[in-house]
PDB file of C-alpha atoms and ligand atoms in Angstrom:
ATOM      1  CA  MET A   1      -0.029  -0.017  -0.037  1.00  0.00           C
ATOM      2  CA  SER A   2       1.710   3.149  -1.148  1.00  0.00           C
ATOM      3  CA  THR A   3       0.929   6.753  -0.513  1.00  0.00           C
ATOM      4  CA  ALA A   4       1.915   9.991  -2.253  1.00  0.00           C
ATOM      5  CA  ILE A   5       1.945  13.104  -0.197  1.00  0.00           C
ATOM      6  CA  ILE A   6       1.660  15.939  -2.670  1.00  0.00           C
ATOM      7  CA  TYR A   7       1.974  19.420  -1.275  1.00  0.00           C
ATOM      8  CA  ALA A   8       2.490  23.077  -2.170  1.00  0.00           C
ATOM      9  CA  SER A   9       3.969  25.442   0.393  1.00  0.00           C
ATOM     10  CA  THR A  10       5.199  28.975   0.234  1.00  0.00           C
ATOM     11  CA  TYR A  11       6.825  29.638   3.657  1.00  0.00           C
ATOM     12  CA  GLY A  12       7.070  26.033   4.942  1.00  0.00           C
ATOM     13  CA  SER A  13       4.077  25.269   7.137  1.00  0.00           C
ATOM     14  CA  THR A  14       2.344  22.951   4.611  1.00  0.00           C
ATOM     15  CA  ARG A  15       5.814  21.331   4.030  1.00  0.00           C
ATOM     16  CA  LYS A  16       6.174  20.724   7.793  1.00  0.00           C
ATOM     17  CA  ILE A  17       2.831  18.854   7.916  1.00  0.00           C
ATOM     18  CA  ALA A  18       3.740  16.888   4.694  1.00  0.00           C
ATOM     19  CA  GLN A  19       7.017  15.821   6.473  1.00  0.00           C
ATOM     20  CA  ILE A  20       5.316  14.756   9.617  1.00  0.00           C
ATOM     21  CA  LEU A  21       2.777  12.742   7.643  1.00  0.00           C
ATOM     22  CA  ASN A  22       5.656  11.144   5.657  1.00  0.00           C
ATOM     23  CA  GLN A  23       7.376  10.129   8.897  1.00  0.00           C
ATOM     24  CA  LYS A  24       4.110   8.536  10.186  1.00  0.00           C
ATOM     25  CA  ILE A  25       3.272   6.476   7.012  1.00  0.00           C
ATOM     26  CA  SER A  26       5.381   3.510   6.149  1.00  0.00           C
ATOM     27  CA  ASP A  27       5.419   3.491   2.379  1.00  0.00           C
ATOM     28  CA  SER A  28       5.118   7.022   1.385  1.00  0.00           C
ATOM     29  CA  THR A  29       6.589   9.522  -1.173  1.00  0.00           C
ATOM     30  CA  LEU A  30       6.780  13.247  -0.586  1.00  0.00           C
ATOM     31  CA  VAL A  31       6.260  15.424  -3.585  1.00  0.00           C
ATOM     32  CA  ASP A  32       6.725  19.175  -3.660  1.00  0.00           C
ATOM     33  CA  ILE A  33       4.392  19.920  -6.634  1.00  0.00           C
ATOM     34  CA  LYS A  34       5.935  23.269  -7.179  1.00  0.00           C
ATOM     35  CA  LYS A  35       9.225  21.554  -8.139  1.00  0.00           C
ATOM     36  CA  GLU A  36       8.389  17.963  -9.029  1.00  0.00           C
ATOM     37  CA  LYS A  37       6.110  15.840 -11.264  1.00  0.00           C
ATOM     38  CA  ILE A  38       4.326  12.724 -10.184  1.00  0.00           C
ATOM     39  CA  ASP A  39       2.241  10.042 -11.746  1.00  0.00           C
ATOM     40  CA  PRO A  40      -0.622   9.353  -9.220  1.00  0.00           C
ATOM     41  CA  ASN A  41      -1.524   6.117 -11.017  1.00  0.00           C
ATOM     42  CA  VAL A  42       1.163   4.113  -9.132  1.00  0.00           C
ATOM     43  CA  PHE A  43      -0.233   4.944  -5.641  1.00  0.00           C
ATOM     44  CA  ASP A  44      -3.125   3.562  -3.653  1.00  0.00           C
ATOM     45  CA  THR A  45      -3.522   6.730  -1.550  1.00  0.00           C
ATOM     46  CA  ILE A  46      -3.033  10.366  -2.377  1.00  0.00           C
ATOM     47  CA  ILE A  47      -2.733  13.069   0.202  1.00  0.00           C
ATOM     48  CA  LEU A  48      -3.065  16.621  -1.149  1.00  0.00           C
ATOM     49  CA  GLY A  49      -1.722  19.555   0.994  1.00  0.00           C
ATOM     50  CA  SER A  50      -1.882  23.226   0.287  1.00  0.00           C
ATOM     51  CA  SER A  51      -1.791  26.505   2.122  1.00  0.00           C
ATOM     52  CA  ILE A  52      -4.377  29.236   1.312  1.00  0.00           C
ATOM     53  CA  TYR A  53      -3.448  32.612  -0.045  1.00  0.00           C
ATOM     54  CA  ILE A  54      -6.331  35.144  -0.494  1.00  0.00           C
ATOM     55  CA  GLY A  55      -8.800  32.304  -0.499  1.00  0.00           C
ATOM     56  CA  GLN A  56      -6.868  30.261  -3.056  1.00  0.00           C
ATOM     57  CA  VAL A  57      -5.183  26.868  -3.121  1.00  0.00           C
ATOM     58  CA  ASP A  58      -1.740  26.936  -4.727  1.00  0.00           C
ATOM     59  CA  LYS A  59      -2.057  26.964  -8.534  1.00  0.00           C
ATOM     60  CA  HIS A  60       0.537  24.186  -9.109  1.00  0.00           C
ATOM     61  CA  LEU A  61      -1.549  21.838  -6.932  1.00  0.00           C
ATOM     62  CA  LYS A  62      -4.787  22.936  -8.705  1.00  0.00           C
ATOM     63  CA  ASN A  63      -3.200  22.171 -12.046  1.00  0.00           C
ATOM     64  CA  PHE A  64      -2.108  18.831 -10.750  1.00  0.00           C
ATOM     65  CA  ILE A  65      -5.605  17.973  -9.498  1.00  0.00           C
ATOM     66  CA  SER A  66      -7.431  19.119 -12.628  1.00  0.00           C
ATOM     67  CA  MET A  67      -4.929  17.158 -14.884  1.00  0.00           C
ATOM     68  CA  ASN A  68      -5.433  13.959 -12.856  1.00  0.00           C
ATOM     69  CA  MET A  69      -9.033  14.212 -11.709  1.00  0.00           C
ATOM     70  CA  ASP A  70     -10.263  10.861 -13.012  1.00  0.00           C
ATOM     71  CA  VAL A  71      -7.262   9.055 -11.317  1.00  0.00           C
ATOM     72  CA  LEU A  72      -7.722  10.909  -8.073  1.00  0.00           C
ATOM     73  CA  LYS A  73     -11.345   9.898  -7.954  1.00  0.00           C
ATOM     74  CA  SER A  74     -10.416   6.239  -8.068  1.00  0.00           C
ATOM     75  CA  LYS A  75      -8.065   6.486  -5.090  1.00  0.00           C
ATOM     76  CA  ARG A  76      -8.238   6.896  -1.380  1.00  0.00           C
ATOM     77  CA  VAL A  77      -7.796  10.684  -0.989  1.00  0.00           C
ATOM     78  CA  GLY A  78      -7.041  13.021   1.827  1.00  0.00           C
ATOM     79  CA  ILE A  79      -6.905  16.858   1.674  1.00  0.00           C
ATOM     80  CA  TYR A  80      -5.351  19.019   4.294  1.00  0.00           C
ATOM     81  CA  LEU A  81      -5.136  22.769   4.343  1.00  0.00           C
ATOM     82  CA  CYS A  82      -2.799  25.139   6.215  1.00  0.00           C
ATOM     83  CA  CYS A  83      -4.608  28.454   6.732  1.00  0.00           C
ATOM     84  CA  GLY A  84      -5.178  31.194   9.172  1.00  0.00           C
ATOM     85  CA  PHE A  85      -8.978  31.278   9.029  1.00  0.00           C
ATOM     86  CA  GLU A  86      -9.899  27.709   9.615  1.00  0.00           C
ATOM     87  CA  GLU A  87     -13.608  28.692   9.996  1.00  0.00           C
ATOM     88  CA  ASN A  88     -13.668  29.482   6.232  1.00  0.00           C
ATOM     89  CA  VAL A  89     -12.654  25.987   5.243  1.00  0.00           C
ATOM     90  CA  GLN A  90     -16.022  25.128   3.590  1.00  0.00           C
ATOM     91  CA  THR A  91     -15.613  28.229   1.360  1.00  0.00           C
ATOM     92  CA  TYR A  92     -12.037  27.260   0.406  1.00  0.00           C
ATOM     93  CA  LEU A  93     -13.114  23.769  -0.446  1.00  0.00           C
ATOM     94  CA  ASP A  94     -16.147  24.943  -2.540  1.00  0.00           C
ATOM     95  CA  THR A  95     -14.165  27.457  -4.487  1.00  0.00           C
ATOM     96  CA  ASN A  96     -10.995  25.473  -5.111  1.00  0.00           C
ATOM     97  CA  PHE A  97     -11.927  21.772  -5.354  1.00  0.00           C
ATOM     98  CA  ASP A  98     -14.264  19.530  -7.416  1.00  0.00           C
ATOM     99  CA  LYS A  99     -17.325  18.660  -5.231  1.00  0.00           C
ATOM    100  CA  GLU A 100     -17.150  14.943  -5.921  1.00  0.00           C
ATOM    101  CA  LEU A 101     -13.440  14.825  -4.924  1.00  0.00           C
ATOM    102  CA  VAL A 102     -14.250  16.700  -1.737  1.00  0.00           C
ATOM    103  CA  ASN A 103     -17.069  14.409  -0.925  1.00  0.00           C
ATOM    104  CA  ARG A 104     -14.971  11.292  -1.165  1.00  0.00           C
ATOM    105  CA  ALA A 105     -11.859  12.707   0.632  1.00  0.00           C
ATOM    106  CA  VAL A 106     -10.963  12.935   4.262  1.00  0.00           C
ATOM    107  CA  ILE A 107     -10.540  16.742   4.898  1.00  0.00           C
ATOM    108  CA  MET A 108      -8.589  18.352   7.692  1.00  0.00           C
ATOM    109  CA  THR A 109      -7.249  21.840   8.469  1.00  0.00           C
ATOM    110  CA  MET A 110      -3.937  21.977  10.243  1.00  0.00           C
ATOM    111  CA  GLY A 111      -3.771  25.646  11.268  1.00  0.00           C
ATOM    112  CA  GLY A 112      -0.962  27.807  10.013  1.00  0.00           C
ATOM    113  CA  GLU A 113       1.963  30.052  10.638  1.00  0.00           C
ATOM    114  CA  MET A 114       2.354  33.768   9.923  1.00  0.00           C
ATOM    115  CA  ASP A 115       6.026  34.596  10.313  1.00  0.00           C
ATOM    116  CA  VAL A 116       6.203  38.110   8.865  1.00  0.00           C
ATOM    117  CA  SER A 117      10.013  38.117   8.831  1.00  0.00           C
ATOM    118  CA  LYS A 118       9.994  35.344   6.135  1.00  0.00           C
ATOM    119  CA  MET A 119       7.363  37.084   3.901  1.00  0.00           C
ATOM    120  CA  SER A 120       7.735  39.005   0.627  1.00  0.00           C
ATOM    121  CA  PHE A 121       7.026  42.593   0.666  1.00  0.00           C
ATOM    122  CA  ALA A 122       3.578  42.161  -0.876  1.00  0.00           C
ATOM    123  CA  HIS A 123       2.584  39.387   1.565  1.00  0.00           C
ATOM    124  CA  LYS A 124       3.898  41.596   4.565  1.00  0.00           C
ATOM    125  CA  MET A 125       1.550  44.423   3.342  1.00  0.00           C
ATOM    126  CA  ILE A 126      -1.435  42.093   2.930  1.00  0.00           C
ATOM    127  CA  THR A 127      -0.826  40.526   6.379  1.00  0.00           C
ATOM    128  CA  ARG A 128      -0.697  44.029   7.980  1.00  0.00           C
ATOM    129  CA  MET A 129      -3.935  44.959   6.357  1.00  0.00           C
ATOM    130  CA  VAL A 130      -5.628  41.748   7.461  1.00  0.00           C
ATOM    131  CA  GLN A 131      -4.263  42.050  10.970  1.00  0.00           C
ATOM    132  CA  LYS A 132      -6.104  45.450  11.172  1.00  0.00           C
ATOM    133  CA  SER A 133      -9.273  44.038   9.823  1.00  0.00           C
ATOM    134  CA  GLU A 134     -12.070  42.856  12.159  1.00  0.00           C
ATOM    135  CA  GLN A 135     -11.513  39.105  11.221  1.00  0.00           C
ATOM    136  CA  GLY A 136      -7.761  39.371  11.659  1.00  0.00           C
ATOM    137  CA  ARG A 137      -7.468  41.429  14.808  1.00  0.00           C
ATOM    138  CA  ASN A 138      -5.992  39.586  17.766  1.00  0.00           C
ATOM    139  CA  ARG A 139      -5.955  36.326  15.793  1.00  0.00           C
ATOM    140  CA  GLU A 140      -3.276  33.905  16.694  1.00  0.00           C
ATOM    141  CA  VAL A 141      -2.390  31.684  13.818  1.00  0.00           C
ATOM    142  CA  VAL A 142      -0.964  28.313  15.115  1.00  0.00           C
ATOM    143  CA  LEU A 143       0.130  25.240  13.268  1.00  0.00           C
ATOM    144  CA  HIS A 144      -1.424  21.966  14.506  1.00  0.00           C
ATOM    145  CA  PRO A 145       0.923  19.120  13.720  1.00  0.00           C
ATOM    146  CA  GLU A 146      -0.810  17.012  16.333  1.00  0.00           C
ATOM    147  CA  LYS A 147      -3.827  16.798  14.089  1.00  0.00           C
ATOM    148  CA  ALA A 148      -1.791  14.562  11.753  1.00  0.00           C
ATOM    149  CA  ASP A 149      -2.624  11.473  13.719  1.00  0.00           C
ATOM    150  CA  GLU A 150      -6.367  12.051  13.672  1.00  0.00           C
ATOM    151  CA  PHE A 151      -6.164  12.747   9.875  1.00  0.00           C
ATOM    152  CA  LEU A 152      -4.291   9.483   9.159  1.00  0.00           C
ATOM    153  CA  LYS A 153      -6.667   7.609  11.469  1.00  0.00           C
ATOM    154  CA  GLN A 154      -9.664   8.901   9.547  1.00  0.00           C
ATOM    155  CA  MET A 155      -7.906   8.208   6.189  1.00  0.00           C
ATOM    156  CA  PHE A 156      -6.880   4.650   6.871  1.00  0.00           C
ATOM    157  CA  SER A 157      -9.914   3.542   8.761  1.00  0.00           C
ATOM    158  CA  GLN A 158     -12.145   4.450   5.806  1.00  0.00           C
ATOM    159  CA  THR A 159     -13.931   1.565   4.177  1.00  0.00           C
ATOM    160  CA  GLU A 160     -13.253   1.240   0.492  1.00  0.00           C
TER     161      GLU A 160
HETATM  162  C1  FMN B 201      -0.464  37.141   1.963  1.00  0.00           C
HETATM  163  C2  FMN B 201      -1.204  36.104   2.722  1.00  0.00           C
HETATM  164  C3  FMN B 201      -2.522  35.810   2.416  1.00  0.00           C
HETATM  165  C4  FMN B 201      -3.220  34.793   3.183  1.00  0.00           C
HETATM  166  N1  FMN B 201      -4.523  34.598   2.877  1.00  0.00           N
HETATM  167  C5  FMN B 201      -5.142  33.638   3.663  1.00  0.00           C
HETATM  168  C6  FMN B 201      -6.535  33.349   3.396  1.00  0.00           C
HETATM  169  O1  FMN B 201      -7.116  33.997   2.505  1.00  0.00           O
HETATM  170  N2  FMN B 201      -7.220  32.582   4.204  1.00  0.00           N
HETATM  171  C7  FMN B 201      -6.590  31.975   5.252  1.00  0.00           C
HETATM  172  O2  FMN B 201      -7.215  31.208   5.948  1.00  0.00           O
HETATM  173  N3  FMN B 201      -5.262  32.052   5.521  1.00  0.00           N
HETATM  174  C8  FMN B 201      -4.520  32.887   4.685  1.00  0.00           C
HETATM  175  N4  FMN B 201      -3.135  33.119   4.921  1.00  0.00           N
HETATM  176  C9  FMN B 201      -2.510  32.349   5.998  1.00  0.00           C
HETATM  177  C10 FMN B 201      -1.693  31.143   5.338  1.00  0.00           C
HETATM  178  O3  FMN B 201      -2.554  30.262   4.643  1.00  0.00           O
HETATM  179  C11 FMN B 201      -0.888  30.627   6.403  1.00  0.00           C
HETATM  180  O4  FMN B 201       0.062  31.521   6.768  1.00  0.00           O
HETATM  181  C12 FMN B 201      -0.217  29.301   6.027  1.00  0.00           C
HETATM  182  O5  FMN B 201       0.311  28.675   7.175  1.00  0.00           O
HETATM  183  C13 FMN B 201       0.894  29.393   4.875  1.00  0.00           C
HETATM  184  O6  FMN B 201       1.392  28.119   4.649  1.00  0.00           O
HETATM  185  P1  FMN B 201       2.837  27.963   3.889  1.00  0.00           P
HETATM  186  O7  FMN B 201       3.922  28.385   4.841  1.00  0.00           O
HETATM  187  O8  FMN B 201       2.830  26.481   3.660  1.00  0.00           O
HETATM  188  O9  FMN B 201       2.753  28.765   2.615  1.00  0.00           O
HETATM  189  C14 FMN B 201      -2.511  34.087   4.213  1.00  0.00           C
HETATM  190  C15 FMN B 201      -1.140  34.363   4.440  1.00  0.00           C
HETATM  191  C16 FMN B 201      -0.493  35.435   3.801  1.00  0.00           C
HETATM  192  C17 FMN B 201       0.885  35.669   4.098  1.00  0.00           C
END
């Protein structure tokens, strides 16, 4: 039983979760979809991980999903998202993913990280604006690697 963990990360939090999942799964392959190509046909299970920027999943991951939609729908699939506004997850799923894929996938948010010192100028500006907004004020954005166990439990206890 082999698993591909296919992720897209900008500042590393989605990568951290991918690495944790990779350590916990015995026969898994880690794929940075921004840099690598992968044939999903050869895996039994596919985990897709992305961060959210301005409501959007990374475009490389989106492209991968749309190019391989039929294959993905024939596999065991998990989707995890790293984001600051976890309460918006349903909107992120509705706007970024195929409905059928979402319905058959295990879905989990893993929190996020907002390290302004790592960010590009444009991302710093957006972050400052969001931190002043009603939704962003006093918000602590924390990564939740401990949710990896629950995610994997749900994924691998699913009946085929
Ligand atoms: C410019 C910018 C825009 C963001 N937009 C959103 C957003 O629309 N919704 C959300 O929930 N989180 C948003 N976030 C939070 C990121 O998803 C979060 O920081 C995540 O951990 C980044 O993951 P990465 O390091 O793997 O790229 C944004 C962060 C930045 C810097």
